[in-house]
Amino acid sequence: MAKPTGIEKSDLITAAKQSLVEKGIEKFTLKAVAEQAGVTQGTIYYHFKSKEQIILEIVQDICENSWNEMVTIDQQMIQSALLSAKSRYENDAFYHKLFFTLIVFGFTNPAIRQQVGQILTAENEHLCHVLEKLWDTSPIDGVSVETWSIFLNALIDGLAIQVMMRDDFDVDAFYQQLEKILQTLYRLGK
């Protein structure tokens, strides 16, 4: 195994993101990441066991950065959260292509499946925490805030399928209406 060259793992993740954007998922390889980062393939293997692990860590990084963008807990946060979610559709649905690719890998690779499950759990927990700060109570009696967090997270991921598969899908119009729904839920939970 090669020794690390002093390059940070986060720098390799950035290089991997750039490689994915420039080359696309079809031509994404460990060699391409090494070339983008200006290191040897051995350095890449030192930090990552496989292409799937790099993709997984890219998705985790995007998720963490996305959720960390939400700094205030009020009505403005709804707009911030929606902008963050909507940004995941930019660059030809880059994030969701990676995420859905990982899901497919997870069908046959139990380790990837477990890690994707952990990402979903972390996202659901973070969203639940945010919703608990937004709402005094759930907007609908008998529906837990945890259920709301899972529902909203699944809604955003399901929306990605619409965006990626339908050329005529109007993301802006949908998000304007989704914001109205969420603002209404916010008021009901107060």
Coordinates of C-alpha atoms in Angstrom, one line a residue:
M1 CA 0.0 0.0 0.0
A2 CA 1.4 3.4 -0.9
K3 CA 2.2 5.9 1.8
P4 CA 0.1 9.1 1.9
T5 CA 1.6 12.0 0.1
G6 CA 0.5 14.7 2.5
I7 CA -2.6 15.4 0.5
E8 CA -5.8 15.5 2.6
K9 CA -8.6 13.1 2.0
S10 CA -10.9 16.1 1.6
D11 CA -8.7 17.4 -1.3
L12 CA -9.1 14.0 -2.9
I13 CA -12.9 14.2 -2.5
T14 CA -12.8 17.6 -4.2
A15 CA -10.7 16.2 -7.0
A16 CA -13.1 13.3 -7.4
K17 CA -16.1 15.7 -7.6
Q18 CA -14.3 17.7 -10.3
S19 CA -13.5 14.5 -12.2
L20 CA -17.1 13.4 -12.0
V21 CA -18.4 16.7 -13.3
E22 CA -15.8 16.8 -16.1
K23 CA -15.9 13.2 -17.2
G24 CA -19.3 11.9 -16.0
I25 CA -20.1 8.8 -14.0
E26 CA -19.5 6.6 -17.0
K27 CA -15.8 7.5 -17.2
F28 CA -15.2 8.0 -13.5
T29 CA -12.2 5.8 -12.4
L30 CA -9.7 5.8 -9.6
K31 CA -7.1 6.7 -12.3
A32 CA -9.1 9.7 -13.3
V33 CA -9.3 10.9 -9.7
A34 CA -5.5 10.4 -9.3
E35 CA -4.9 12.4 -12.5
Q36 CA -7.3 15.2 -11.4
A37 CA -5.6 15.4 -7.9
G38 CA -2.1 15.1 -9.3
V39 CA -1.2 12.0 -7.3
T40 CA -0.6 8.4 -8.0
Q41 CA -3.2 5.7 -8.0
G42 CA -1.5 4.3 -4.9
T43 CA -2.4 7.4 -3.0
I44 CA -6.0 7.1 -4.0
Y45 CA -6.0 3.4 -2.9
Y46 CA -4.4 4.4 0.4
H47 CA -7.5 6.6 1.2
F48 CA -10.2 4.7 -0.6
K49 CA -10.8 1.0 -1.1
S50 CA -12.9 1.3 -4.3
K51 CA -14.6 3.6 -6.7
E52 CA -17.9 3.0 -4.8
Q53 CA -16.3 4.2 -1.6
I54 CA -15.2 7.5 -3.2
I55 CA -18.7 8.0 -4.6
L56 CA -20.1 7.2 -1.1
E57 CA -17.9 9.8 0.5
I58 CA -18.8 12.4 -2.2
V59 CA -22.5 11.8 -1.4
Q60 CA -21.8 12.1 2.3
D61 CA -19.8 15.3 1.8
I62 CA -22.6 16.8 -0.3
C63 CA -25.2 15.9 2.3
E64 CA -23.2 17.3 5.2
N65 CA -22.5 20.6 3.3
S66 CA -26.1 20.8 2.2
W67 CA -27.5 20.5 5.7
N68 CA -24.9 22.7 7.2
E69 CA -26.1 25.6 4.9
M70 CA -29.2 25.9 7.1
V71 CA -28.2 28.2 9.9
T72 CA -31.3 29.8 11.1
I73 CA -34.3 28.0 12.5
D74 CA -37.4 30.0 11.4
Q75 CA -39.5 30.6 8.3
Q76 CA -36.5 31.8 6.4
M77 CA -34.9 28.3 7.0
I78 CA -37.6 26.8 4.9
Q79 CA -36.5 28.8 1.9
S80 CA -32.8 28.0 2.7
A81 CA -33.6 24.3 3.0
L82 CA -35.5 24.3 -0.3
L83 CA -32.7 26.2 -2.1
S84 CA -30.2 23.7 -0.7
A85 CA -32.3 20.8 -1.9
K86 CA -32.9 22.4 -5.2
S87 CA -29.2 23.0 -5.7
R88 CA -28.8 19.2 -5.7
Y89 CA -30.5 19.2 -9.2
E90 CA -27.9 21.6 -10.7
N91 CA -25.1 20.2 -12.8
D92 CA -27.4 17.7 -14.4
A93 CA -28.6 16.2 -11.1
F94 CA -25.0 15.4 -10.1
Y95 CA -25.8 14.5 -6.5
H96 CA -28.7 12.4 -7.2
K97 CA -27.0 10.5 -10.0
L98 CA -24.3 9.6 -7.5
F99 CA -26.8 8.8 -4.8
F100 CA -28.9 6.5 -7.1
T101 CA -25.8 4.9 -8.4
L102 CA -24.9 4.0 -4.8
I103 CA -28.3 2.6 -4.2
V104 CA -27.9 0.3 -7.3
F105 CA -24.5 -0.8 -6.0
G106 CA -26.2 -1.4 -2.6
F107 CA -28.5 -4.0 -4.1
T108 CA -25.6 -6.4 -4.5
N109 CA -23.1 -5.0 -2.1
P110 CA -24.2 -5.3 1.6
A111 CA -21.5 -2.9 2.8
I112 CA -22.6 -0.1 0.4
R113 CA -26.2 -0.8 1.3
Q114 CA -25.4 -0.4 5.0
Q115 CA -23.5 2.9 4.4
V116 CA -26.3 4.3 2.2
G117 CA -28.7 3.4 5.0
Q118 CA -26.5 5.3 7.4
I119 CA -26.5 8.4 5.2
L120 CA -30.4 8.2 5.0
T121 CA -30.6 7.8 8.7
A122 CA -28.3 10.7 9.4
E123 CA -30.3 12.9 6.9
N124 CA -33.6 11.9 8.5
E125 CA -32.3 12.6 12.0
H126 CA -30.9 16.0 11.0
L127 CA -34.2 16.9 9.3
C128 CA -36.1 15.7 12.4
H129 CA -34.0 17.9 14.6
V130 CA -34.6 20.9 12.3
L131 CA -38.4 20.2 12.3
E132 CA -38.5 19.9 16.0
K133 CA -37.0 23.5 16.2
L134 CA -39.5 24.7 13.6
W135 CA -42.7 23.2 15.1
D136 CA -44.0 23.3 18.6
T137 CA -46.1 20.2 17.6
S138 CA -46.6 18.2 14.5
P139 CA -49.0 19.9 12.1
I140 CA -51.1 16.7 12.0
D141 CA -52.1 14.9 15.2
G142 CA -50.8 11.3 15.3
V143 CA -48.0 12.0 12.7
S144 CA -44.7 12.2 14.4
V145 CA -42.0 14.6 13.5
E146 CA -39.8 11.6 12.7
T147 CA -42.3 10.5 10.1
W148 CA -42.4 14.0 8.7
S149 CA -38.6 14.0 8.3
I150 CA -38.6 10.7 6.5
F151 CA -41.5 11.8 4.3
L152 CA -39.8 15.1 3.3
N153 CA -36.5 13.5 2.7
A154 CA -38.1 10.9 0.5
L155 CA -40.1 13.6 -1.3
I156 CA -36.8 15.5 -2.3
D157 CA -35.2 12.3 -3.5
G158 CA -38.3 11.2 -5.4
L159 CA -38.5 14.7 -6.9
A160 CA -35.0 14.0 -8.3
I161 CA -36.4 11.1 -10.3
Q162 CA -38.9 13.5 -11.9
V163 CA -36.2 16.0 -12.7
M164 CA -33.8 13.5 -14.2
M165 CA -36.4 11.6 -16.2
R166 CA -38.7 14.3 -17.5
D167 CA -37.3 17.0 -19.8
D168 CA -40.6 19.0 -19.3
F169 CA -40.5 19.0 -15.5
D170 CA -40.7 22.6 -14.2
V171 CA -38.5 22.5 -11.1
D172 CA -39.0 26.2 -10.3
A173 CA -42.8 26.0 -10.4
F174 CA -42.8 22.8 -8.3
Y175 CA -40.5 24.4 -5.7
Q176 CA -42.7 27.5 -5.5
Q177 CA -45.7 25.4 -4.7
L178 CA -43.7 23.1 -2.3
E179 CA -42.6 26.2 -0.4
K180 CA -46.3 27.2 0.0
I181 CA -47.0 23.8 1.4
L182 CA -44.1 23.9 3.8
Q183 CA -44.9 27.4 4.9
T184 CA -48.5 26.3 5.7
L185 CA -47.2 23.3 7.6
Y186 CA -44.9 25.6 9.5
R187 CA -47.8 27.8 10.5
L188 CA -49.9 24.8 11.5
G189 CA -47.1 23.5 13.7
K190 CA -46.8 26.7 15.6

